[in-house]
Each structure stands twice: as structure tokens, then as C-alpha cells.
Short mmCIF file of C-alpha atoms and ligand atoms in Angstrom, two decimals:
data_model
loop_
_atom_site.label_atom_id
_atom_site.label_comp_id
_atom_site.label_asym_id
_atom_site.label_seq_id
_atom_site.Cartn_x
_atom_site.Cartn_y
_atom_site.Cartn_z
CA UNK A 737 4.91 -9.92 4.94
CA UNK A 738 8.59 -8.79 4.83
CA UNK A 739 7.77 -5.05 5.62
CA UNK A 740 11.28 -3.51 5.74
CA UNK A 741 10.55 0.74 5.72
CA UNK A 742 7.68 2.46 6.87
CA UNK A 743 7.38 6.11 6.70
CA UNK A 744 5.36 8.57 8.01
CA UNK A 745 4.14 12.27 6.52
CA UNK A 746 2.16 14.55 8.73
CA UNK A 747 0.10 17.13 6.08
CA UNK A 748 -2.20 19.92 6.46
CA UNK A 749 -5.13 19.32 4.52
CA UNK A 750 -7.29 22.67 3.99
CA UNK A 751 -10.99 21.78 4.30
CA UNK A 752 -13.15 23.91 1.79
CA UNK A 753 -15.37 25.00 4.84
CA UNK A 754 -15.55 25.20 8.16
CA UNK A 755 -16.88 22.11 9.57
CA UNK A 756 -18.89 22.91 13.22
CA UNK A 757 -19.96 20.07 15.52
CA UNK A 758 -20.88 20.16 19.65
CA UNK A 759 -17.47 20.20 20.20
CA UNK A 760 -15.82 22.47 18.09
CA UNK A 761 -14.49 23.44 14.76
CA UNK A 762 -12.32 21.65 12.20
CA UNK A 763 -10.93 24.36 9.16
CA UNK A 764 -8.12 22.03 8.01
CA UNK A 765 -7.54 18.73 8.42
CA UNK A 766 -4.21 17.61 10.44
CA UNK A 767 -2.95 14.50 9.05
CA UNK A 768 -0.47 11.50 9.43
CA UNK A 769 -0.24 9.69 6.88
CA UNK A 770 1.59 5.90 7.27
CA UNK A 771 3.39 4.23 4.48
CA UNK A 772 4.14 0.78 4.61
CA UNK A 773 6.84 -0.59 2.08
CA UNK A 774 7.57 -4.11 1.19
CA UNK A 775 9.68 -4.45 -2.53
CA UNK A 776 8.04 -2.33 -4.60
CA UNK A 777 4.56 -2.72 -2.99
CA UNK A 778 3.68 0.08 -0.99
CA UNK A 779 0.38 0.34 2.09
CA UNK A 780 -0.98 3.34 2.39
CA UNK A 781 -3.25 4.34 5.31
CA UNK A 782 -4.19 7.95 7.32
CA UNK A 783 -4.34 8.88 11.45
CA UNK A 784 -7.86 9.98 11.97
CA UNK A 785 -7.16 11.75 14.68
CA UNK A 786 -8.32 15.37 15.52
CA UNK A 787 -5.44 17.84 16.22
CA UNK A 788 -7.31 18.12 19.90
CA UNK A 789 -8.39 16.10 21.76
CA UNK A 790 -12.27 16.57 21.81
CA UNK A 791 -13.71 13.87 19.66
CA UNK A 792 -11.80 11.42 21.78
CA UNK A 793 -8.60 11.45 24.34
CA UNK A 794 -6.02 11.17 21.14
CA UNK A 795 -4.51 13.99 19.03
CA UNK A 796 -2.43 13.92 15.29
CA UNK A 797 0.60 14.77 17.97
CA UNK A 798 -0.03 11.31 20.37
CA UNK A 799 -0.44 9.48 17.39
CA UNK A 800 2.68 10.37 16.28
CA UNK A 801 4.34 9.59 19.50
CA UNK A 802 3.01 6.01 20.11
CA UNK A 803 3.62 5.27 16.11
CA UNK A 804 7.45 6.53 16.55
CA UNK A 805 8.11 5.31 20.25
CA UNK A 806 6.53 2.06 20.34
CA UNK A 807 4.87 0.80 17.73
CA UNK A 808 6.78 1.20 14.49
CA UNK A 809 10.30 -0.07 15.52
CA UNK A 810 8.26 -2.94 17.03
CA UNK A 811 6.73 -4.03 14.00
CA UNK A 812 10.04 -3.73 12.11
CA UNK A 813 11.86 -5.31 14.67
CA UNK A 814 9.47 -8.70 14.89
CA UNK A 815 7.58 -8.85 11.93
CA UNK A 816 4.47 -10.28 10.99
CA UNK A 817 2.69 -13.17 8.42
CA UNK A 818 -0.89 -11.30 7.94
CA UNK A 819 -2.81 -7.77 9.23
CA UNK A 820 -4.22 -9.70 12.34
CA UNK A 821 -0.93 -10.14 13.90
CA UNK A 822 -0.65 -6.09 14.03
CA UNK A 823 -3.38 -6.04 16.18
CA UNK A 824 -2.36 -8.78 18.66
CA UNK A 825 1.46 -7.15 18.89
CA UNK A 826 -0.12 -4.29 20.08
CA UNK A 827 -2.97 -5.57 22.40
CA UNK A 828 -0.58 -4.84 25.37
CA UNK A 829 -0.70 -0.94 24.54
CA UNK A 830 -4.04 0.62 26.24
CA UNK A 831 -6.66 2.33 24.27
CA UNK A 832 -4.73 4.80 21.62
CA UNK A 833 -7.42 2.96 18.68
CA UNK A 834 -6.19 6.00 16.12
CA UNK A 835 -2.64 5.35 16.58
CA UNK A 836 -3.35 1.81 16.35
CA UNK A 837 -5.58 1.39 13.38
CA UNK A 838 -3.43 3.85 11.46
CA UNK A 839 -0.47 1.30 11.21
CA UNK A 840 -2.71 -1.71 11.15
CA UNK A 841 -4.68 -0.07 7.83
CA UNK A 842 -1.31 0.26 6.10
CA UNK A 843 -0.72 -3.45 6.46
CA UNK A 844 -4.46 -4.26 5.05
CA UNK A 845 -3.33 -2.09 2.01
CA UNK A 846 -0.40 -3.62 1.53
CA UNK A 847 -1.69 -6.97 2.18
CA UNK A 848 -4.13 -7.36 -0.50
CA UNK A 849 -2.12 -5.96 -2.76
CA UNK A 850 0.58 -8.47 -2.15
CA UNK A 851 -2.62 -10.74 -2.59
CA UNK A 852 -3.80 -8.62 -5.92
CA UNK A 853 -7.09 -8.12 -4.46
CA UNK A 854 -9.14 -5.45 -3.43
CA UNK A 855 -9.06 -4.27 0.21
CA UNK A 856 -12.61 -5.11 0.14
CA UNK A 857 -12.51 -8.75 -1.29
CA UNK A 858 -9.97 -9.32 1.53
CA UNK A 859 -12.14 -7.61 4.11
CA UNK A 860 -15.11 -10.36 3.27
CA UNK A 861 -17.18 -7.36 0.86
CA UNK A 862 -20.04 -8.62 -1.04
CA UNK A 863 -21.13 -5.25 -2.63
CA UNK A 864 -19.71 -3.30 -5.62
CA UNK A 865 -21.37 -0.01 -4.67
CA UNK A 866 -22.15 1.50 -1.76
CA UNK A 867 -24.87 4.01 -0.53
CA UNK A 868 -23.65 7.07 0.89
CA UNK A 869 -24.78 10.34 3.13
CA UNK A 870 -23.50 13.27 4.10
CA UNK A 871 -22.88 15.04 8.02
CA UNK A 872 -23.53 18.28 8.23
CA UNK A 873 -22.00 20.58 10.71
CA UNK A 874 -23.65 23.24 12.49
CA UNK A 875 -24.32 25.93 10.82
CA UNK A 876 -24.55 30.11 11.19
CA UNK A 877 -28.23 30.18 10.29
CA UNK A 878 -31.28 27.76 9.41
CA UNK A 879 -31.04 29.50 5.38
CA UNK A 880 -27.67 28.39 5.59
CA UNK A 881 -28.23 25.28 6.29
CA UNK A 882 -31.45 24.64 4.16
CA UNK A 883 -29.16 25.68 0.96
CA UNK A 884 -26.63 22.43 1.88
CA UNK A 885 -29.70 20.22 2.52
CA UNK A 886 -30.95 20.94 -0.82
CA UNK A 887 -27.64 20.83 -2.57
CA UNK A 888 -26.95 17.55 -1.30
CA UNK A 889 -30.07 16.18 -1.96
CA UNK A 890 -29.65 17.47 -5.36
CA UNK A 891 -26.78 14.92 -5.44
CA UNK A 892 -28.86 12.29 -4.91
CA UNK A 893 -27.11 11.60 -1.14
CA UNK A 894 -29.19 8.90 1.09
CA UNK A 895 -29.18 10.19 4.19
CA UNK A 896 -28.47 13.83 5.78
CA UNK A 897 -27.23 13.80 8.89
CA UNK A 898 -27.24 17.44 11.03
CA UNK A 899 -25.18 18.08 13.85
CA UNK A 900 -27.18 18.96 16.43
CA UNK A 901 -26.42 20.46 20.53
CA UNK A 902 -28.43 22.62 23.08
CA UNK A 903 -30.08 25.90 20.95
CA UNK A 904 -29.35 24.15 17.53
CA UNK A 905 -31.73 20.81 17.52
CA UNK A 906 -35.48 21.05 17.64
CA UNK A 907 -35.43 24.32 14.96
CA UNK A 908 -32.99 23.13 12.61
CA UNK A 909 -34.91 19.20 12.94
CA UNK A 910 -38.65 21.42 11.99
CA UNK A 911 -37.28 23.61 9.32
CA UNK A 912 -35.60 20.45 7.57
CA UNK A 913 -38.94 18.11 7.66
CA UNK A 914 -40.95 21.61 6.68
CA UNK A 915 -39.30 22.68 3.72
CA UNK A 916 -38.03 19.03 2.33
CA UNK A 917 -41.35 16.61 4.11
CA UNK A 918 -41.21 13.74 5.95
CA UNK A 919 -39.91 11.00 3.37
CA UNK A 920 -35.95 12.38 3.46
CA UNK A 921 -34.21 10.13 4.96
CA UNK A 922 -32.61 12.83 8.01
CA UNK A 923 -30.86 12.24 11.26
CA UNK A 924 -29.25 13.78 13.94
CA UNK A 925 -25.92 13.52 15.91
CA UNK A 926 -25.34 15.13 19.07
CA UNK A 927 -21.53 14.13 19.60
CA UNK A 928 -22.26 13.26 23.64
CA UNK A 929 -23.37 17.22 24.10
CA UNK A 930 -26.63 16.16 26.49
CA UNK A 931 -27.65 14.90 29.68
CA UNK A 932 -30.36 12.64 31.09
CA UNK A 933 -31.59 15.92 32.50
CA UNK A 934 -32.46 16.65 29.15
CA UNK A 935 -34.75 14.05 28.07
CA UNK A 936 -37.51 15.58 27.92
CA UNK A 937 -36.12 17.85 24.53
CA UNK A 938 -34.56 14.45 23.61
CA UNK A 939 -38.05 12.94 23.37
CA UNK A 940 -39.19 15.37 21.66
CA UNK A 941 -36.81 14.55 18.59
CA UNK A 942 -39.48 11.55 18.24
CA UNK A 943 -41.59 13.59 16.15
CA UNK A 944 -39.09 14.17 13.12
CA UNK A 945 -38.82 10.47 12.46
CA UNK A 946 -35.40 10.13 12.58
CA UNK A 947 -33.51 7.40 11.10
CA UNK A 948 -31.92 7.55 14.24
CA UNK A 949 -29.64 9.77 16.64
CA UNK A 950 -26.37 9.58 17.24
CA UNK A 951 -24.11 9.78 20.72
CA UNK A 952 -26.68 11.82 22.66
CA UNK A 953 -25.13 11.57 25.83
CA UNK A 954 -21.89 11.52 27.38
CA UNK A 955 -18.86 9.68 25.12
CA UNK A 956 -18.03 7.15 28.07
CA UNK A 957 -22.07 6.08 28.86
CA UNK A 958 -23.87 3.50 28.00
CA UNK A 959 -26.10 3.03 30.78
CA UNK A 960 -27.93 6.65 30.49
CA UNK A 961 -28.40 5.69 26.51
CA UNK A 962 -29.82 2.26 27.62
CA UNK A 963 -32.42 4.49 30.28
CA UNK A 964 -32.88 6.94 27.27
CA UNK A 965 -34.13 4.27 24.72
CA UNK A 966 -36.26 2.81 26.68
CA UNK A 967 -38.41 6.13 26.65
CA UNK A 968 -37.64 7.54 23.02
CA UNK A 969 -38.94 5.68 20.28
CA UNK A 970 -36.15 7.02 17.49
CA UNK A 971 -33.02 4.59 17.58
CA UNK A 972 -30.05 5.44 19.21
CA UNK A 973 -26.87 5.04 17.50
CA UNK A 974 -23.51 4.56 19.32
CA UNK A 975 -20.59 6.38 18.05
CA UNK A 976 -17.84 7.85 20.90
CA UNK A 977 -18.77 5.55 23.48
CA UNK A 978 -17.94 2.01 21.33
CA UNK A 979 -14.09 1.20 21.15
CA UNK A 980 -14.44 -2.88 20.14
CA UNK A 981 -17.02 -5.69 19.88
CA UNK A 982 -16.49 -6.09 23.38
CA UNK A 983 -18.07 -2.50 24.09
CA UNK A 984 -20.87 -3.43 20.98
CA UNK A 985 -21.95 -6.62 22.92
CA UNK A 986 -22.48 -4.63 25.92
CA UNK A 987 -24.01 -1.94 24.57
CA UNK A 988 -26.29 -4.45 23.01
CA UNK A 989 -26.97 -6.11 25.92
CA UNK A 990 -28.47 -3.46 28.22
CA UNK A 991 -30.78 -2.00 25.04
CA UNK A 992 -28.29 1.01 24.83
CA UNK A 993 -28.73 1.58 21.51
CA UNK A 994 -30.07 0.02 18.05
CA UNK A 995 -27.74 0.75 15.74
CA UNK A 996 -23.34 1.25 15.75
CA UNK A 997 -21.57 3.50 13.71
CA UNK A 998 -18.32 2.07 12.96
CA UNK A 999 -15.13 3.70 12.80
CA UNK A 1000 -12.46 2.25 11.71
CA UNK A 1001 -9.99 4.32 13.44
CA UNK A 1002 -12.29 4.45 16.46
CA UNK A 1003 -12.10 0.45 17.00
CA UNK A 1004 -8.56 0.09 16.56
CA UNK A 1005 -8.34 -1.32 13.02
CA UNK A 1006 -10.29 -3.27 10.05
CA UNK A 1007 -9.90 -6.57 12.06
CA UNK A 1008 -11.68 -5.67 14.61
CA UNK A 1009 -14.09 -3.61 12.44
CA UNK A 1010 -15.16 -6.62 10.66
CA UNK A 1011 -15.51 -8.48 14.11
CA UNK A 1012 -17.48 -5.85 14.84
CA UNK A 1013 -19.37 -5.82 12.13
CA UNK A 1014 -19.95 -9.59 11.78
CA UNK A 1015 -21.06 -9.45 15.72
CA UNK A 1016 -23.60 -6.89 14.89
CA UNK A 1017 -24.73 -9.00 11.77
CA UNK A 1018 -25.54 -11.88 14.17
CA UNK A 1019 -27.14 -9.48 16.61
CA UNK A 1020 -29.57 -8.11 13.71
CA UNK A 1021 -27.89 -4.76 14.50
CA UNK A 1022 -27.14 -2.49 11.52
CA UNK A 1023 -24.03 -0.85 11.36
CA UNK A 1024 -22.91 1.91 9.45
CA UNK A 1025 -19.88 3.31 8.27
CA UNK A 1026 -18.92 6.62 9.85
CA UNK A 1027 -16.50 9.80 8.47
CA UNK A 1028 -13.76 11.41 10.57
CA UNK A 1029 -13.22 14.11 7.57
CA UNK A 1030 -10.66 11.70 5.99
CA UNK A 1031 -8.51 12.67 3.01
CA UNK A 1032 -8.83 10.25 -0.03
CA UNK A 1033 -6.49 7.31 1.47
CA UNK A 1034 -9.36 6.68 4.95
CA UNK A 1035 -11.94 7.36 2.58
CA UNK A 1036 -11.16 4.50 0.55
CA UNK A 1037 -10.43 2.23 3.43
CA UNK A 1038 -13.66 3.41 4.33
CA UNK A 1039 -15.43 2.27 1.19
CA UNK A 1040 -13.99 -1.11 1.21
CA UNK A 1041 -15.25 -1.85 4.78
CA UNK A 1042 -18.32 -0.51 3.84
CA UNK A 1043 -18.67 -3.42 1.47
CA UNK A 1044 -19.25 -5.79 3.84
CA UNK A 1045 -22.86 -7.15 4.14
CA UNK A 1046 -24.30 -5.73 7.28
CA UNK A 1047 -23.44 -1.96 6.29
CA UNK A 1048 -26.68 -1.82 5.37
CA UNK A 1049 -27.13 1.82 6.41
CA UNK A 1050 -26.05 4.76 4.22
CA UNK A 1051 -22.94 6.00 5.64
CA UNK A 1052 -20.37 9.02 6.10
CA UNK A 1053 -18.25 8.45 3.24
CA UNK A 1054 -19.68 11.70 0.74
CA UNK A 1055 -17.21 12.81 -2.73
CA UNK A 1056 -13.84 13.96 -1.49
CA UNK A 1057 -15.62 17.39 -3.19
CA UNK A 1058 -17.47 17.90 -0.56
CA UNK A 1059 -14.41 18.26 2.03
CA UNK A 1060 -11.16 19.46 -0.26
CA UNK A 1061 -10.98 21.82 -3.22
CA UNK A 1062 -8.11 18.93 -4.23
CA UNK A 1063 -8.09 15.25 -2.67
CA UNK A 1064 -4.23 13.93 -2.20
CA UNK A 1065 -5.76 10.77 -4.31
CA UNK A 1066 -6.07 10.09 -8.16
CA UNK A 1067 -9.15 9.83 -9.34
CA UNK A 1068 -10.67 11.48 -6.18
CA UNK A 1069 -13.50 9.73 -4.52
CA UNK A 1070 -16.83 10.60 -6.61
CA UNK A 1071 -20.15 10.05 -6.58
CA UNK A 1072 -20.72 7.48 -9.47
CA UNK A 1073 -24.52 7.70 -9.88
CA UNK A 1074 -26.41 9.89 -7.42
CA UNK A 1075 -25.58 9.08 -3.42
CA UNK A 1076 -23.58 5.96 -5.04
CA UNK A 1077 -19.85 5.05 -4.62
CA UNK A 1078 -18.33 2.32 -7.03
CA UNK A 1079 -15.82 0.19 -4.86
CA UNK A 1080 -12.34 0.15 -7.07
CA UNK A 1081 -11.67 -2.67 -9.02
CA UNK A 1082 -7.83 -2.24 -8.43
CA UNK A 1083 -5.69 -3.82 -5.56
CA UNK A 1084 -5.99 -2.65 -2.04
CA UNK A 1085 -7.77 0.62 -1.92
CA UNK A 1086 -7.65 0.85 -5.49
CA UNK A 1087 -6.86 4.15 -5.96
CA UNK A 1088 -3.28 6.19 -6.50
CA UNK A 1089 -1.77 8.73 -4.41
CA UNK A 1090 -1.12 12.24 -5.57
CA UNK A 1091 2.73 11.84 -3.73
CA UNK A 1092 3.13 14.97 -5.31
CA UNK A 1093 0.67 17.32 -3.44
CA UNK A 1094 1.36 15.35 -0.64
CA UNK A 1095 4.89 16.90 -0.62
CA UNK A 1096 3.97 20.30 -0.70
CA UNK A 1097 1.42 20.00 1.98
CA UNK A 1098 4.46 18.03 4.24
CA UNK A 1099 4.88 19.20 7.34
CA UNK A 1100 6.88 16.68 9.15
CA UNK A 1101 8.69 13.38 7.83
CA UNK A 1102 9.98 10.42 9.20
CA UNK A 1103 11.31 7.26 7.54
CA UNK A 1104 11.91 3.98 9.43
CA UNK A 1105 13.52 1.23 7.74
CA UNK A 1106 14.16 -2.56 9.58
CA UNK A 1107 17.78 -2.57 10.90
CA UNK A 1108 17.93 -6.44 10.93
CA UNK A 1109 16.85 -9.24 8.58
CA UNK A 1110 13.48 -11.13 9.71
CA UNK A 1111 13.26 -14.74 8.73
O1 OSB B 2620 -19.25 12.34 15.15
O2 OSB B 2620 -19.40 11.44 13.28
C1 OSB B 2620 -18.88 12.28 14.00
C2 OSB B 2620 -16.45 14.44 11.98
C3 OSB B 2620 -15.42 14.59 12.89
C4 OSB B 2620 -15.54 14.02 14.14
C5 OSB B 2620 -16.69 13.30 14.49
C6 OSB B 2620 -17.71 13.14 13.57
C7 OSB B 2620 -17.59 13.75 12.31
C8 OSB B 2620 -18.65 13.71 11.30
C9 OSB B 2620 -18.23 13.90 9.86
O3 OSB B 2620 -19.82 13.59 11.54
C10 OSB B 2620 -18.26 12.66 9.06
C11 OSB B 2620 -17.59 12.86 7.74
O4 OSB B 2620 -18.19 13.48 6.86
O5 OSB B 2620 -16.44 12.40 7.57
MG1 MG B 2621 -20.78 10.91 15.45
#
């Protein structure tokens, strides 16, 4: 693929509120974004990494670290023919999925638009559209969070999704179903925040009809969420605890859970996202695509993935609106018919990046460029 510069930017991304979960609070959004040059073809792809590490063990700074140290002057250095080889150079290196998928999504872009297709064509999409929902975080009080439930289902969103953890589940869950019935389509995600001691309040979650909930227990189980389903009639979802197809087959296998949320950043990459999702597909296990906050550049990675067939539950991906007074993408990511994304027509992600407002909101920069020819 001849890639002879890649460059990273790490930005600060103000979020237009506060977003709460089980595990803390996200104001801004801590960014690295990857750059991946061949002629005048560029990649562009984003770190979804937290600037903690509470979602998972990785942070914006050790995805910085195993980008420059390892895996960067590595890829310059040997070079690949095609995205899939990015994942293979750096099957040696344990776990660090962010770090990994970050560079990996960069060569996708660039890929396909070497190819002049869409990110999603290349990916294996069949759709044009896709349905989206929206997470919300926890909030100060139930009116608060009422309000957002009605304004986003004044959008026309498909599915709300609460954040829920101990004090903050079955009132928020009742006032929801009370004020907007039983038809919304609502579910809840507990980012790992209980215990099998609690399954008695767990099973009580059956009588909101959930679409499902997400991660109830701890973000390395899956044997407690296999003992857990087998008493709770709402599906579990997986999110923290599934890092490839390996874990999903697993998971599968011991009735941990119904449904996956996949991450793209979570599972290393888009290659083994699709694996991922085609495994599911086989498995009659609906996937979905989940959010990490991303700017405009994950957000449309995350639209082309969830083109593919078996994304056949609403996902993550809401209008860059809903996260940034301004999106470091042109056009920004909008709803094109109520709780409907059109996939871009254009190569790769199909969108342009506002380079310019990525400048100002710069806080570190780093350009590597191949030292040596590759033939
Ligand atoms: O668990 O899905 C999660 C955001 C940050 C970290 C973890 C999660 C989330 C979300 C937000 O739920 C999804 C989004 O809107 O991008
Ligand atoms: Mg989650």
C-alpha cells in the first residue's frame, strides 16, 4: 500500500455536556487522531480511548506510547499489501485493542480510497442507511432525564439506552416506561457496576421489557453473565468483557449473553469486527454497533461497519450534535430522516476533515515518515 508518513494529532474535543456513566465522567473528549499518507491519499482514523483508564486498562497516553514505540516505525519499516496484514504484524503485541485498531482504521480509510470505494463496500455493507439510538448518561435528576428522553425521541432515535448503577436503575427504568409506555424501544447499560449478589434487583429489570442490558457484571466475567441469564428473561448484551470472536464464541457458548455490542476499537480493528460480526451472523446473534463518544472521523468508521448485514440492532452512532457544539468533520454526521443515518457515497469514510479546527484544538504532534524504500 506504499504508506510512507503517518502522523499523529492528539486534540481536546469539548463535549457539549457532561456525559455520566458507572464509572465516571467524560466533559471533553481526549483524542489521537492517526493519519495515514500514501501520495496524495490520506487515512484518517481516531484512538477511542478514555483519558483513564476505567472503561478498559488503556488510556489516550498508552495509546500514544505503543503507536510511537512499537507500532508505527514497524509498519513503516515493513510495510504491508492490504488492512489485514496490520492486524497480523501486530498479533505478537498483547491486548492494547485501542492502540491497535486506531492504526489499523487508518489503513481501512486509506485502503478503499486507494480502491475508490466506500469504507463500507470494502467492509462487505449491504445497507445505505442505518438505524440509530442514543446512550444516555446518568443524570442529576429523573426531570432531567425525562426532558432528553423526550427530545430524542422527538428526533425520531430507535432506541434509548440509560446508563444505569446501584441507586440510579429501577426509578429511572419506571419513570421512563410511565411517562413514554411500554412500546419505546429502551434499554439499559450497567458498564460491569453489579454483582451476582445483586440479582435479585437485576431480575427485577424483567418487568421494563428491555431490549436488553448491557455489561451487568464485572468487565472480565462471563461465567456470572452466563448464571445471570439463565434466571432473567431480558437479554444480556456483552460489551467490556468481549475483546475478539474468540471471546464472542465463548461467550456464546456458555449462554452468557444474547446479543454483542461491537466496538471497533474494543476488538482491535474492522477485520476482526467483521469476523466478529460474520461469527455472530452464523450464530443468529445480533450485534450492534456501539459509541465510545467518537469525534466525526470513529463515527464514520462506525457507520460503515454498521452497514454490514447482521447490525441489525439500532446502535450508538447518534448526530455529532448531540456530543460537540462543532464536529472536526465536514458535513458533520446528521440525522438524515428521523433516527436514520445515510452511509456516504464518497471513498472511505466519505466525509472531509475540518484540518483546520483540528489545529487549533492540537495539543501534541508527531509526524513519522518511512526512512527506507519498501519494495
Ligand atoms: O459502555 O457503551 C458504553 C461511552 C463511553 C464509554 C463506554 C460507553 C459509552 C456509551 C456512549 O454508552 C456511546 C456513544 O454515544 O458514543
Ligand atoms: Mg456499554
Amino acid at each position: 500500500m506504499d504508506i510512507n508518513q503517518i502522523s499523529l494529532h492528539r486534540i481536546k474535543l469539548p463535549l457539549n455536556s457532561v456525559f455520566a456513566t458507572s464509572f465516571g465522567k467524560v466533559t471533553e473528549k481526549d483524542i489521537i487522531i492517526v493519519k495515514a499518507h500514501s501520495g496524495d491519499k490520506v487515512g484518517f482514523a481516531e484512538s477511542v480511548a478514555m483519558p483513564f483508564p476505567i472503561y478498559n486498562e488503556e488510556t489516550t497516553g498508552t495509546v500514544w506510547h505503543m503507536l510511537e514505540t512499537y507500532m508505527i516505525p514497524q509498519l513503516l519499516d515493513k510495510g504491508i499489501k492490504e488492512p489485514k496484514d496490520v492486524s497480523e504484524m501486530f498479533s505478537y503485541i498483547r491486548r492494547n485493542n485501542m492502540a491497535k485498531a486506531s492504526l489499523e482504521m487508518a489503513v481501512w480509510d486509506l485502503y478503499s480510497k486507494q480502491k475508490g470505494q466506500t469504507l463500507s463496500a470494502a467492509l462487505g455493507g449491504k445497507r445505505s442507511e442505518i438505524e440509530v439510538g442514543v446512550s444516555i448518561g446518568i443524570e442529576d435528576s429523573i426531570e432531567t432525564l425525562l426532558k432528553k428522553v423526550e427530545g430524542f425521541l422527538g428526533d425520531g432515535y430507535k432506541k434509548i439506552k440509560v446508563k444505569i448503577k446501584p441507586g440510579w436503575d429501577i426509578e429511572p427504568l419506571e419513570a421512563i416506561r410511565k411517562k413514554f409506555g411500554d412500546q419505546i424501544p429502551l434499554m439499559a447499560d450497567a458498564n460491569s457496576c453489579y454483582s451476582l449478589n445483586d440479582k435479585q434487583l437485576l431480575k427485577e429489570l424483567d418487568q421494563f421489557n428491555l431490549m436488553m442490558v448491557e455489561q451487568p457484571l464485572a468487565h472480565d466475567d462471563i461465567i456470572d453473565h452466563a448464571k445471570l441469564q439463565a434466571i432473567m428473561k431480558t437479554p444480556i448484551c456483552l460489551d467490556e468483557s468481549i475483546h475478539s470472536v474468540e471471546d464472542a464464541r465463548k461467550a456464546i457458548e456458555i449462554n452468557a449473553c444474547k446479543i454483542i455490542n461491537i466496538k471497533v476499537g474494543r476488538v482491535g480493528g474492522l477485520s476482526e469486527a467483521v469476523k466478529m460480526h460474520d461469527f455472530c451472523e452464523e450464530k443468529n446473534i445480533p450485534v450492534w454497533c456501539g459509541g465510545m463518544l467518537e469525534s466525526g472521523i470513529g463515527r464514520s468508521h462506525n457507520i460503515a461497519i454498521a452497514s454490514l448485514s447482521n447490525f441489525s440492532i439500532p446502535g450508538d452512532t447518534s448526530a455529532s450534535s448531540r456530543y460537540f457544539h462543532e464536529d472536526i468533520i465536514l458535513p458533520e454526521v446528521t440525522l438524515s430522516k428521523p433516527g436514520i443515518i445515510t452511509v456516504p457515497e464518497k471513498p472511505g469514510i466519505g466525509i472531509d476533515i475540518n484540518q483546520e479546527l483540528i489545529n487549533q484544538l492540537t495539543v501534541n504532534e508527531k509526524v513519522f515518515k518511512r526512512e527506507t524504500v519498501n519494495f
